mmCIF file of C-alpha atoms in Angstrom:
data_model
loop_
_atom_site.group_PDB
_atom_site.id
_atom_site.type_symbol
_atom_site.label_atom_id
_atom_site.label_comp_id
_atom_site.label_asym_id
_atom_site.label_seq_id
_atom_site.Cartn_x
_atom_site.Cartn_y
_atom_site.Cartn_z
ATOM 1 C CA MET A 1 -38.777 18.346 -26.197
ATOM 2 C CA PRO A 2 -42.210 17.993 -27.742
ATOM 3 C CA VAL A 3 -40.608 16.760 -30.924
ATOM 4 C CA THR A 4 -38.916 13.757 -29.349
ATOM 5 C CA SER A 5 -41.756 13.014 -26.966
ATOM 6 C CA ASP A 6 -44.054 12.957 -29.898
ATOM 7 C CA HIS A 7 -42.262 10.117 -31.492
ATOM 8 C CA PRO A 8 -44.290 7.065 -30.443
ATOM 9 C CA LEU A 9 -41.211 4.978 -29.750
ATOM 10 C CA VAL A 10 -39.786 7.634 -27.456
ATOM 11 C CA ALA A 11 -43.098 8.215 -25.706
ATOM 12 C CA ASP A 12 -43.471 4.499 -25.168
ATOM 13 C CA TYR A 13 -39.955 4.224 -23.801
ATOM 14 C CA LEU A 14 -40.455 7.084 -21.363
ATOM 15 C CA ARG A 15 -43.740 5.628 -20.190
ATOM 16 C CA ARG A 16 -42.069 2.275 -19.498
ATOM 17 C CA LEU A 17 -39.277 4.053 -17.680
ATOM 18 C CA ASP A 18 -41.757 5.942 -15.538
ATOM 19 C CA GLU A 19 -43.500 2.693 -14.614
ATOM 20 C CA ALA A 20 -40.266 0.921 -13.834
ATOM 21 C CA ALA A 21 -39.207 3.849 -11.649
ATOM 22 C CA ALA A 22 -42.405 3.674 -9.574
ATOM 23 C CA GLY A 23 -40.467 2.435 -6.556
ATOM 24 C CA LEU A 24 -38.023 5.346 -6.542
ATOM 25 C CA PRO A 25 -38.511 8.411 -4.372
ATOM 26 C CA ALA A 26 -41.070 10.662 -6.074
ATOM 27 C CA GLY A 27 -38.686 13.531 -6.783
ATOM 28 C CA ARG A 28 -36.010 11.302 -8.189
ATOM 29 C CA ARG A 29 -38.468 9.389 -10.354
ATOM 30 C CA GLY A 30 -39.570 12.487 -12.233
ATOM 31 C CA GLU A 31 -36.025 13.787 -12.397
ATOM 32 C CA LEU A 32 -34.716 10.567 -13.910
ATOM 33 C CA VAL A 33 -37.426 10.536 -16.568
ATOM 34 C CA GLU A 34 -36.655 14.150 -17.434
ATOM 35 C CA GLU A 35 -32.937 13.434 -17.675
ATOM 36 C CA ILE A 36 -33.554 10.560 -20.049
ATOM 37 C CA ARG A 37 -35.942 12.699 -22.056
ATOM 38 C CA GLY A 38 -33.270 15.365 -22.384
ATOM 39 C CA HIS A 39 -30.709 12.765 -23.355
ATOM 40 C CA VAL A 40 -32.926 11.408 -26.119
ATOM 41 C CA ALA A 41 -33.542 14.940 -27.385
ATOM 42 C CA ASP A 42 -29.819 15.637 -27.554
ATOM 43 C CA ALA A 43 -29.068 12.273 -29.095
ATOM 44 C CA LEU A 44 -31.669 12.724 -31.812
ATOM 45 C CA LEU A 45 -30.311 16.173 -32.560
ATOM 46 C CA ALA A 46 -27.066 14.443 -33.410
ATOM 47 C CA ALA A 47 -28.435 11.275 -34.995
ATOM 48 C CA GLY A 48 -31.444 12.514 -36.914
ATOM 49 C CA ASP A 49 -35.113 11.954 -36.385
ATOM 50 C CA ASP A 50 -35.955 8.929 -38.508
ATOM 51 C CA GLU A 51 -37.032 5.661 -36.980
ATOM 52 C CA PRO A 52 -33.759 3.744 -37.260
ATOM 53 C CA ALA A 53 -32.017 6.646 -35.527
ATOM 54 C CA VAL A 54 -34.626 6.667 -32.758
ATOM 55 C CA ARG A 55 -34.350 2.926 -32.320
ATOM 56 C CA GLY A 56 -30.586 3.192 -32.208
ATOM 57 C CA VAL A 57 -30.703 5.901 -29.561
ATOM 58 C CA LEU A 58 -33.149 3.972 -27.378
ATOM 59 C CA ASP A 59 -31.185 0.797 -27.898
ATOM 60 C CA ARG A 60 -27.997 2.368 -26.629
ATOM 61 C CA LEU A 61 -29.810 3.718 -23.586
ATOM 62 C CA GLY A 62 -30.503 0.210 -22.367
ATOM 63 C CA SER A 63 -33.839 -1.007 -21.068
ATOM 64 C CA PRO A 64 -35.811 1.141 -18.603
ATOM 65 C CA GLU A 65 -35.511 -1.698 -16.110
ATOM 66 C CA GLU A 66 -31.747 -1.659 -16.452
ATOM 67 C CA ILE A 67 -31.594 2.055 -15.746
ATOM 68 C CA VAL A 68 -33.813 1.784 -12.691
ATOM 69 C CA ALA A 69 -31.757 -1.172 -11.467
ATOM 70 C CA ALA A 70 -28.670 1.015 -11.692
ATOM 71 C CA GLU A 71 -30.482 3.643 -9.674
ATOM 72 C CA ARG A 72 -31.313 1.116 -6.970
ATOM 73 C CA GLU A 73 -27.743 -0.079 -6.840
ATOM 74 C CA ASP A 74 -27.096 3.071 -4.885
ATOM 75 C CA PRO A 75 -26.232 1.528 -1.521
ATOM 76 C CA ALA A 76 -23.980 -1.111 -2.990
ATOM 77 C CA ALA A 77 -22.256 1.340 -5.256
ATOM 78 C CA ASN A 78 -22.285 3.952 -2.554
ATOM 79 C CA GLY A 79 -18.814 2.670 -2.267
ATOM 80 C CA GLY A 80 -18.864 4.626 -5.509
ATOM 81 C CA VAL A 81 -16.019 6.659 -4.268
ATOM 82 C CA ALA A 82 -14.920 3.739 -2.204
ATOM 83 C CA PRO A 83 -13.885 1.796 -5.282
ATOM 84 C CA ALA A 84 -10.976 4.157 -5.138
ATOM 85 C CA GLY A 85 -10.388 2.993 -1.595
ATOM 86 C CA GLY A 86 -11.082 -0.546 -2.650
ATOM 87 C CA ILE A 87 -8.404 -0.433 -5.231
ATOM 88 C CA LEU A 88 -6.016 1.039 -2.741
ATOM 89 C CA ALA A 89 -6.821 -1.615 -0.191
ATOM 90 C CA GLY A 90 -6.294 -4.308 -2.738
ATOM 91 C CA THR A 91 -2.940 -3.017 -3.819
ATOM 92 C CA PRO A 92 -0.706 -4.202 -0.999
ATOM 93 C CA GLY A 93 -1.934 -7.724 -1.507
ATOM 94 C CA VAL A 94 -1.324 -7.581 -5.186
ATOM 95 C CA ALA A 95 2.008 -5.928 -4.665
ATOM 96 C CA GLY A 96 2.806 -8.647 -2.179
ATOM 97 C CA VAL A 97 2.266 -11.303 -4.763
ATOM 98 C CA GLY A 98 4.429 -9.405 -7.148
ATOM 99 C CA SER A 99 7.188 -8.857 -4.657
ATOM 100 C CA SER A 100 7.277 -12.452 -3.566
ATOM 101 C CA ALA A 101 7.853 -13.405 -7.143
ATOM 102 C CA LEU A 102 10.378 -10.703 -7.874
ATOM 103 C CA PRO A 103 12.920 -10.939 -5.075
ATOM 104 C CA ILE A 104 14.036 -14.379 -6.126
ATOM 105 C CA PRO A 105 16.571 -13.232 -8.669
ATOM 106 C CA GLY A 106 17.697 -10.386 -6.454
ATOM 107 C CA THR A 107 18.060 -12.413 -3.302
ATOM 108 C CA ILE A 108 20.176 -15.189 -4.673
ATOM 109 C CA PRO A 109 23.527 -13.461 -4.723
ATOM 110 C CA GLY A 110 22.971 -11.497 -1.553
ATOM 111 C CA PRO A 111 22.053 -13.111 1.715
ATOM 112 C CA ILE A 112 22.870 -16.691 0.840
ATOM 113 C CA PRO A 113 26.569 -16.972 1.400
ATOM 114 C CA GLY A 114 26.034 -20.051 3.559
ATOM 115 C CA PRO A 115 23.645 -22.087 1.456
ATOM 116 C CA VAL A 116 25.523 -21.413 -1.762
ATOM 117 C CA PRO A 117 24.918 -25.008 -2.891
ATOM 118 C CA GLY A 118 21.736 -23.753 -4.454
ATOM 119 C CA ALA A 119 23.686 -21.667 -6.910
ATOM 120 C CA ILE A 120 25.811 -24.527 -8.105
ATOM 121 C CA PRO A 121 23.316 -27.279 -8.779
ATOM 122 C CA GLY A 122 20.928 -24.645 -9.980
ATOM 123 C CA SER A 123 22.582 -24.604 -13.360
ATOM 124 C CA VAL A 124 23.113 -28.340 -13.597
ATOM 125 C CA PRO A 125 19.984 -30.448 -13.711
ATOM 126 C CA GLY A 126 17.608 -28.593 -15.940
ATOM 127 C CA ALA A 127 15.755 -31.759 -16.885
ATOM 128 C CA GLY A 128 15.368 -33.001 -13.353
ATOM 129 C CA ALA A 129 13.814 -29.741 -12.391
ATOM 130 C CA ALA A 130 10.772 -30.005 -14.564
ATOM 131 C CA PRO A 131 8.875 -32.730 -12.688
ATOM 132 C CA PHE A 132 9.470 -30.932 -9.447
ATOM 133 C CA SER A 133 8.213 -27.594 -10.577
ATOM 134 C CA GLY A 134 4.875 -29.140 -11.479
ATOM 135 C CA PRO A 135 3.387 -29.867 -8.078
ATOM 136 C CA GLY A 136 5.029 -26.754 -6.708
ATOM 137 C CA ARG A 137 3.782 -23.477 -5.558
ATOM 138 C CA ALA A 138 0.345 -23.080 -7.030
ATOM 139 C CA GLU A 139 -1.175 -25.854 -4.933
ATOM 140 C CA SER A 140 0.255 -25.657 -1.448
ATOM 141 C CA VAL A 141 3.269 -24.467 0.438
ATOM 142 C CA TRP A 142 2.857 -27.248 2.965
ATOM 143 C CA GLY A 143 3.997 -30.795 2.452
ATOM 144 C CA PRO A 144 5.508 -33.285 4.933
ATOM 145 C CA VAL A 145 8.991 -31.920 4.322
ATOM 146 C CA GLU A 146 7.902 -28.382 5.053
ATOM 147 C CA ILE A 147 6.104 -29.389 8.230
ATOM 148 C CA PHE A 148 9.208 -31.246 9.419
ATOM 149 C CA ALA A 149 11.241 -28.177 8.623
ATOM 150 C CA VAL A 150 9.097 -25.947 10.788
ATOM 151 C CA LEU A 151 8.898 -28.519 13.578
ATOM 152 C CA GLY A 152 12.644 -28.993 13.482
ATOM 153 C CA LEU A 153 13.318 -25.290 13.536
ATOM 154 C CA THR A 154 10.903 -24.549 16.350
ATOM 155 C CA VAL A 155 10.118 -27.441 18.688
ATOM 156 C CA GLY A 156 13.205 -29.348 17.631
ATOM 157 C CA MET A 157 15.423 -26.576 18.888
ATOM 158 C CA PHE A 158 14.339 -27.346 22.431
ATOM 159 C CA VAL A 159 13.612 -31.048 22.269
ATOM 160 C CA VAL A 160 16.742 -32.123 20.417
ATOM 161 C CA PRO A 161 18.888 -29.017 20.792
ATOM 162 C CA VAL A 162 21.498 -29.355 18.077
ATOM 163 C CA VAL A 163 20.112 -32.030 15.798
ATOM 164 C CA GLY A 164 16.590 -30.591 15.672
ATOM 165 C CA PRO A 165 17.445 -27.295 13.997
ATOM 166 C CA ILE A 166 19.850 -29.020 11.621
ATOM 167 C CA VAL A 167 17.175 -31.448 10.511
ATOM 168 C CA GLY A 168 14.803 -28.496 10.207
ATOM 169 C CA LEU A 169 17.222 -26.561 8.034
ATOM 170 C CA VAL A 170 17.915 -29.555 5.825
ATOM 171 C CA CYS A 171 14.213 -30.119 5.381
ATOM 172 C CA ALA A 172 13.715 -26.450 4.588
ATOM 173 C CA TRP A 173 16.395 -26.439 1.897
ATOM 174 C CA VAL A 174 15.276 -29.751 0.466
ATOM 175 C CA SER A 175 11.746 -28.446 0.130
ATOM 176 C CA THR A 176 10.463 -28.148 -3.404
ATOM 177 C CA ARG A 177 7.539 -26.046 -2.338
ATOM 178 C CA TRP A 178 9.304 -23.142 -0.714
ATOM 179 C CA THR A 179 10.976 -20.464 -2.723
ATOM 180 C CA ARG A 180 14.594 -19.679 -2.105
ATOM 181 C CA ARG A 181 13.488 -16.482 -0.441
ATOM 182 C CA GLU A 182 11.425 -18.398 2.071
ATOM 183 C CA LYS A 183 14.291 -20.767 2.718
ATOM 184 C CA VAL A 184 16.632 -17.879 3.363
ATOM 185 C CA ILE A 185 14.134 -16.388 5.759
ATOM 186 C CA ALA A 186 13.833 -19.691 7.598
ATOM 187 C CA THR A 187 17.603 -19.921 7.859
ATOM 188 C CA ALA A 188 17.965 -16.356 8.985
ATOM 189 C CA TRP A 189 15.365 -16.789 11.683
ATOM 190 C CA THR A 190 17.051 -19.937 12.883
ATOM 191 C CA ALA A 191 20.330 -18.136 13.193
ATOM 192 C CA LEU A 192 18.782 -14.966 14.552
ATOM 193 C CA ALA A 193 16.713 -16.474 17.353
ATOM 194 C CA PRO A 194 19.651 -17.811 19.373
ATOM 195 C CA LEU A 195 21.662 -14.741 18.529
ATOM 196 C CA VAL A 196 18.983 -12.515 19.986
ATOM 197 C CA MET A 197 18.754 -14.685 23.060
ATOM 198 C CA VAL A 198 22.515 -14.624 23.525
ATOM 199 C CA LEU A 199 22.542 -10.864 23.138
ATOM 200 C CA ALA A 200 19.656 -10.528 25.559
ATOM 201 C CA ALA A 201 21.412 -12.776 28.035
ATOM 202 C CA GLY A 202 24.593 -10.794 27.632
ATOM 203 C CA PHE A 203 22.726 -7.574 28.128
ATOM 204 C CA LEU A 204 21.021 -8.903 31.233
ATOM 205 C CA PHE A 205 24.337 -10.101 32.495
ATOM 206 C CA ALA A 206 25.955 -6.727 31.929
ATOM 207 C CA VAL A 207 23.114 -4.845 33.591
ATOM 208 C CA ARG A 208 23.094 -7.198 36.514
ATOM 209 C CA SER A 209 26.786 -7.115 37.141
ATOM 210 C CA GLU A 210 26.749 -3.367 36.841
ATOM 211 C CA SER A 211 23.880 -2.921 39.267
ATOM 212 C CA SER A 212 25.109 -5.645 41.510
ATOM 213 C CA SER A 213 28.462 -3.957 41.875
ATOM 214 C CA VAL A 214 26.622 -0.938 43.170
ATOM 215 C CA VAL A 215 24.085 -2.788 45.238
ATOM 216 C CA GLU A 216 26.437 -5.460 46.447
ATOM 217 C CA PRO A 217 27.188 -4.017 49.847
ATOM 218 C CA VAL A 218 23.495 -3.853 50.665
ATOM 219 C CA VAL A 219 22.104 -7.136 49.316
ATOM 220 C CA VAL A 220 24.649 -9.834 48.775
ATOM 221 C CA GLU A 221 22.303 -12.629 47.792
ATOM 222 C CA GLN A 222 20.607 -10.963 44.878
ATOM 223 C CA PRO A 223 23.178 -11.379 42.154
ATOM 224 C CA ALA A 224 23.478 -15.094 42.740
ATOM 225 C CA GLU A 225 19.920 -15.828 41.689
ATOM 226 C CA PRO A 226 19.581 -13.865 38.468
ATOM 227 C CA PHE A 227 22.842 -15.181 37.163
ATOM 228 C CA GLY A 228 21.388 -18.635 37.162
ATOM 229 C CA PRO A 229 18.824 -18.533 34.359
ATOM 230 C CA PRO A 230 20.740 -16.696 31.638
ATOM 231 C CA GLU A 231 23.732 -18.984 31.795
ATOM 232 C CA PRO A 232 22.217 -22.243 30.616
ATOM 233 C CA VAL A 233 20.784 -20.347 27.698
ATOM 234 C CA ASP A 234 24.220 -19.575 26.362
ATOM 235 C CA PRO A 235 25.678 -22.971 25.580
ATOM 236 C CA VAL A 236 22.514 -24.288 24.005
ATOM 237 C CA ASP A 237 22.018 -21.374 21.726
ATOM 238 C CA SER A 238 25.524 -20.455 20.759
ATOM 239 C CA SER A 239 25.936 -23.986 19.481
ATOM 240 C CA ALA A 240 22.792 -23.797 17.437
ATOM 241 C CA PRO A 241 23.747 -21.168 14.888
ATOM 242 C CA ALA A 242 27.207 -22.562 14.385
ATOM 243 C CA ASP A 243 26.304 -26.163 13.735
ATOM 244 C CA PRO A 244 23.545 -25.968 11.183
ATOM 245 C CA SER A 245 25.573 -23.939 8.787
ATOM 246 C CA ASP A 246 28.576 -26.203 8.972
ATOM 247 C CA PRO A 247 27.572 -29.818 8.574
ATOM 248 C CA ALA A 248 24.364 -29.197 6.766
ATOM 249 C CA GLN A 249 25.716 -27.175 3.923
ATOM 250 C CA SER A 250 29.478 -27.381 3.706
ATOM 251 C CA GLY A 251 29.212 -31.154 3.773
ATOM 252 C CA GLU A 252 27.198 -31.033 0.613
ATOM 253 C CA VAL A 253 29.038 -28.437 -1.341
ATOM 254 C CA ALA A 254 32.224 -30.402 -1.522
ATOM 255 C CA PRO A 255 30.963 -33.474 -3.325
ATOM 256 C CA MET B 1 -26.942 -13.867 -16.907
ATOM 257 C CA GLU B 2 -23.565 -12.453 -17.671
ATOM 258 C CA LEU B 3 -20.815 -14.954 -17.824
ATOM 259 C CA GLY B 4 -17.091 -15.011 -18.214
ATOM 260 C CA GLU B 5 -15.661 -12.180 -20.180
ATOM 261 C CA ALA B 6 -18.739 -9.971 -19.976
ATOM 262 C CA ARG B 7 -18.854 -10.339 -16.244
ATOM 263 C CA VAL B 8 -15.232 -9.443 -15.793
ATOM 264 C CA LEU B 9 -15.741 -6.317 -17.865
ATOM 265 C CA THR B 10 -18.790 -5.389 -15.821
ATOM 266 C CA GLN B 11 -16.822 -5.670 -12.616
ATOM 267 C CA LEU B 12 -13.932 -3.679 -13.976
ATOM 268 C CA ARG B 13 -16.228 -0.997 -15.326
ATOM 269 C CA ARG B 14 -18.034 -0.705 -12.047
ATOM 270 C CA GLY B 15 -14.853 0.204 -10.272
ATOM 271 C CA VAL B 16 -13.676 2.897 -12.633
ATOM 272 C CA LEU B 17 -16.685 4.457 -14.343
ATOM 273 C CA GLU B 18 -17.410 7.058 -11.685
ATOM 274 C CA SER B 19 -13.843 8.211 -11.708
ATOM 275 C CA CYS B 20 -13.871 8.399 -15.488
ATOM 276 C CA VAL B 21 -16.896 10.678 -15.294
ATOM 277 C CA LEU B 22 -15.131 12.864 -12.755
ATOM 278 C CA ALA B 23 -12.141 13.015 -15.070
ATOM 279 C CA LEU B 24 -14.334 14.171 -17.962
ATOM 280 C CA LEU B 25 -15.488 17.082 -15.823
ATOM 281 C CA ARG B 26 -12.018 18.163 -14.838
ATOM 282 C CA GLU B 27 -11.648 20.767 -17.543
ATOM 283 C CA GLU B 28 -15.192 22.032 -17.886
ATOM 284 C CA PRO B 29 -18.803 21.356 -16.906
ATOM 285 C CA ARG B 30 -20.647 19.022 -19.260
ATOM 286 C CA TYR B 31 -24.233 17.908 -19.763
ATOM 287 C CA GLY B 32 -25.412 14.302 -19.678
ATOM 288 C CA PHE B 33 -25.411 13.472 -23.352
ATOM 289 C CA ASP B 34 -22.020 15.129 -23.749
ATOM 290 C CA ILE B 35 -20.575 12.882 -21.028
ATOM 291 C CA VAL B 36 -22.167 9.821 -22.579
ATOM 292 C CA ARG B 37 -20.752 10.699 -25.978
ATOM 293 C CA GLU B 38 -17.243 10.994 -24.582
ATOM 294 C CA LEU B 39 -17.531 7.723 -22.686
ATOM 295 C CA SER B 40 -18.984 5.903 -25.667
ATOM 296 C CA GLU B 41 -15.969 6.848 -27.713
ATOM 297 C CA ALA B 42 -13.820 4.980 -25.216
ATOM 298 C CA ASP B 43 -14.328 1.329 -26.034
ATOM 299 C CA GLY B 44 -15.807 -0.837 -23.322
ATOM 300 C CA LEU B 45 -16.511 1.865 -20.761
ATOM 301 C CA LEU B 46 -20.240 2.263 -21.204
ATOM 302 C CA THR B 47 -22.710 -0.376 -22.329
ATOM 303 C CA SER B 48 -26.115 1.006 -21.415
ATOM 304 C CA GLU B 49 -25.908 4.748 -21.813
ATOM 305 C CA GLY B 50 -28.956 5.378 -19.651
ATOM 306 C CA THR B 51 -27.231 4.042 -16.556
ATOM 307 C CA ILE B 52 -24.975 7.074 -16.514
ATOM 308 C CA TYR B 53 -27.812 9.142 -15.032
ATOM 309 C CA PRO B 54 -28.165 7.078 -11.861
ATOM 310 C CA LEU B 55 -24.407 7.341 -11.573
ATOM 311 C CA LEU B 56 -24.452 11.120 -11.980
ATOM 312 C CA SER B 57 -27.194 11.332 -9.386
ATOM 313 C CA ARG B 58 -25.008 9.377 -6.990
ATOM 314 C CA LEU B 59 -22.036 11.641 -7.571
ATOM 315 C CA ARG B 60 -24.258 14.597 -6.830
ATOM 316 C CA LYS B 61 -25.487 13.057 -3.566
ATOM 317 C CA GLU B 62 -21.917 12.419 -2.569
ATOM 318 C CA GLY B 63 -21.082 16.043 -3.194
ATOM 319 C CA LEU B 64 -18.516 15.278 -5.877
ATOM 320 C CA VAL B 65 -20.433 17.183 -8.562
ATOM 321 C CA VAL B 66 -22.977 19.979 -8.618
ATOM 322 C CA THR B 67 -25.523 20.686 -11.305
ATOM 323 C CA THR B 68 -26.782 23.849 -12.934
ATOM 324 C CA TRP B 69 -29.441 24.342 -15.559
ATOM 325 C CA GLN B 70 -28.281 26.181 -18.607
ATOM 326 C CA PRO B 71 -30.264 27.141 -21.664
ATOM 327 C CA SER B 72 -29.500 25.278 -24.843
ATOM 328 C CA ASP B 73 -29.715 26.842 -28.264
ATOM 329 C CA ALA B 74 -31.277 23.701 -29.665
ATOM 330 C CA GLY B 75 -34.028 22.745 -27.261
ATOM 331 C CA PRO B 76 -34.915 22.611 -23.579
ATOM 332 C CA PRO B 77 -32.419 23.730 -20.927
ATOM 333 C CA ARG B 78 -29.715 21.239 -20.129
ATOM 334 C CA ARG B 79 -28.459 20.108 -16.775
ATOM 335 C CA TYR B 80 -24.729 20.693 -16.557
ATOM 336 C CA TYR B 81 -22.492 18.788 -14.174
ATOM 337 C CA ALA B 82 -19.431 20.428 -12.645
ATOM 338 C CA LEU B 83 -16.711 19.074 -10.388
ATOM 339 C CA THR B 84 -16.666 20.233 -6.750
ATOM 340 C CA GLY B 85 -13.561 20.572 -4.620
ATOM 341 C CA ASP B 86 -14.313 17.182 -3.091
ATOM 342 C CA GLY B 87 -14.777 15.754 -6.547
ATOM 343 C CA ARG B 88 -11.386 17.051 -7.586
ATOM 344 C CA THR B 89 -9.769 15.569 -4.501
ATOM 345 C CA ALA B 90 -11.452 12.224 -5.111
ATOM 346 C CA LEU B 91 -10.269 12.274 -8.695
ATOM 347 C CA ASP B 92 -6.676 13.032 -7.755
ATOM 348 C CA ARG B 93 -6.685 10.263 -5.203
ATOM 349 C CA PHE B 94 -8.112 7.837 -7.699
ATOM 350 C CA LEU B 95 -5.423 8.746 -10.217
ATOM 351 C CA GLN B 96 -2.706 7.830 -7.741
ATOM 352 C CA ASP B 97 -4.436 4.636 -6.706
ATOM 353 C CA TRP B 98 -5.126 3.706 -10.275
ATOM 354 C CA ARG B 99 -1.528 4.030 -11.382
ATOM 355 C CA ARG B 100 -0.323 1.835 -8.557
ATOM 356 C CA PHE B 101 -3.095 -0.654 -9.135
ATOM 357 C CA ARG B 102 -2.527 -0.771 -12.865
ATOM 358 C CA ASP B 103 1.222 -1.269 -12.439
ATOM 359 C CA SER B 104 0.697 -4.040 -9.924
ATOM 360 C CA VAL B 105 -1.746 -5.862 -12.141
ATOM 361 C CA ASP B 106 0.468 -5.422 -15.173
ATOM 362 C CA ARG B 107 3.436 -6.728 -13.287
ATOM 363 C CA VAL B 108 1.636 -9.778 -12.001
ATOM 364 C CA LEU B 109 0.006 -10.523 -15.325
ATOM 365 C CA GLY B 110 3.268 -9.959 -17.151
ATOM 366 C CA SER B 111 5.259 -12.051 -14.727
ATOM 367 C CA GLY B 112 3.415 -15.161 -15.866
ATOM 368 C CA SER B 113 6.209 -15.775 -18.334
ATOM 369 C CA GLY B 114 8.917 -14.185 -16.212
ATOM 370 C CA ARG B 115 8.087 -16.306 -13.247
ATOM 371 C CA SER B 116 8.899 -19.581 -14.898
ATOM 372 C CA GLU B 117 12.487 -18.440 -15.245
ATOM 373 C CA PRO B 118 13.453 -18.175 -11.601
ATOM 374 C CA ARG B 119 11.765 -21.447 -10.901
ATOM 375 C CA PRO B 120 14.027 -23.956 -12.581
ATOM 376 C CA ALA B 121 16.981 -22.236 -10.962
ATOM 377 C CA GLU B 122 15.281 -22.449 -7.635
ATOM 378 C CA ILE B 123 13.920 -25.952 -7.745
ATOM 379 C CA PRO B 124 16.978 -27.989 -8.754
ATOM 380 C CA LEU B 125 18.399 -27.298 -5.346
ATOM 381 C CA ALA B 126 16.067 -29.888 -3.961
ATOM 382 C CA PRO B 127 16.635 -32.881 -6.239
ATOM 383 C CA ALA B 128 20.350 -32.248 -6.302
ATOM 384 C CA THR B 129 20.578 -32.038 -2.557
ATOM 385 C CA VAL B 130 18.470 -35.106 -2.095
ATOM 386 C CA ALA B 131 20.529 -37.064 -4.572
ATOM 387 C CA GLU B 132 23.808 -36.115 -2.964
ATOM 388 C CA ARG B 133 22.467 -36.891 0.429
ATOM 389 C CA ARG B 134 21.485 -40.401 -0.525
ATOM 390 C CA HIS B 135 24.792 -41.348 -2.081
#
């Protein structure tokens, strides 16, 4: 230890470090200086004792200010172990990006029996595709067509029962901004929503008729009321899933 | 001060350096200069060697390492750092996280070229459909 401390460059460095560390807790300040002193001793054992070696060792240490700054980083880097958690937390998002890009090839053959048109023209106009891919995904997923698609598939279903969803589906499949995966999801939801409602209505109906058959003798009026609401749901919805798939797509495939 | 490439490296280093130190201690206790020497051999992991000591101090406060003084045959006693049970657990967890993270990043970075392939197949649907619709 005396050997390295004796070297004026080392002594000077340690003095600067001690000054820079003035703001640290007293115990830690002395400890840090001693650790650096030990490091320099070890390093010089390996590198030799001449001036270039000393300069090299001190150079690699970084400035005293830099070391003290790292010491003060404590609270911020107290996530020190948390970076592990940070990485973990970041992963699903990253994986999400990856998965949204990946499924495209996989999804095409599978769940798109209806909208097959995509598969056919897909191979045809390679040149026409280029200008469309430009303004695509990176900027925004929302253009007028996409907004119409969502409006058609949601509000349109109730405002203009049959035409609304069809327009929505057409808009969705015409969209240049949505991936095929997103289009399939939109289509599936459109078909699923009425289906679920029909099933729910059917279930309600079954439960009611079952309970009503038991309760009937006691309360005769009850069944009449509940039957009302579910019924109008049926015709509206059962027509919805059937229509969009037919005229929207099959009409296009043929030509 | 730091811009571009240097800054990215600093950020990356910040996230992994502690775990790299833990990994170095997995087999045996080491003293400061020994750790620094190992890290310096790995390109890009350590720029200012002195900053490893604040980091080691932090690991000690977090209970991931413990220190013991051991005599050295070539000078003053050295402070040795050894992994604790918590440190080992943290390291194992990081290894799992790191592999997932690395794979995800690699996939996304690598898909830059792969991604352009599905696109043309996907996009033509639109112009074709529009064209047919208008006729």
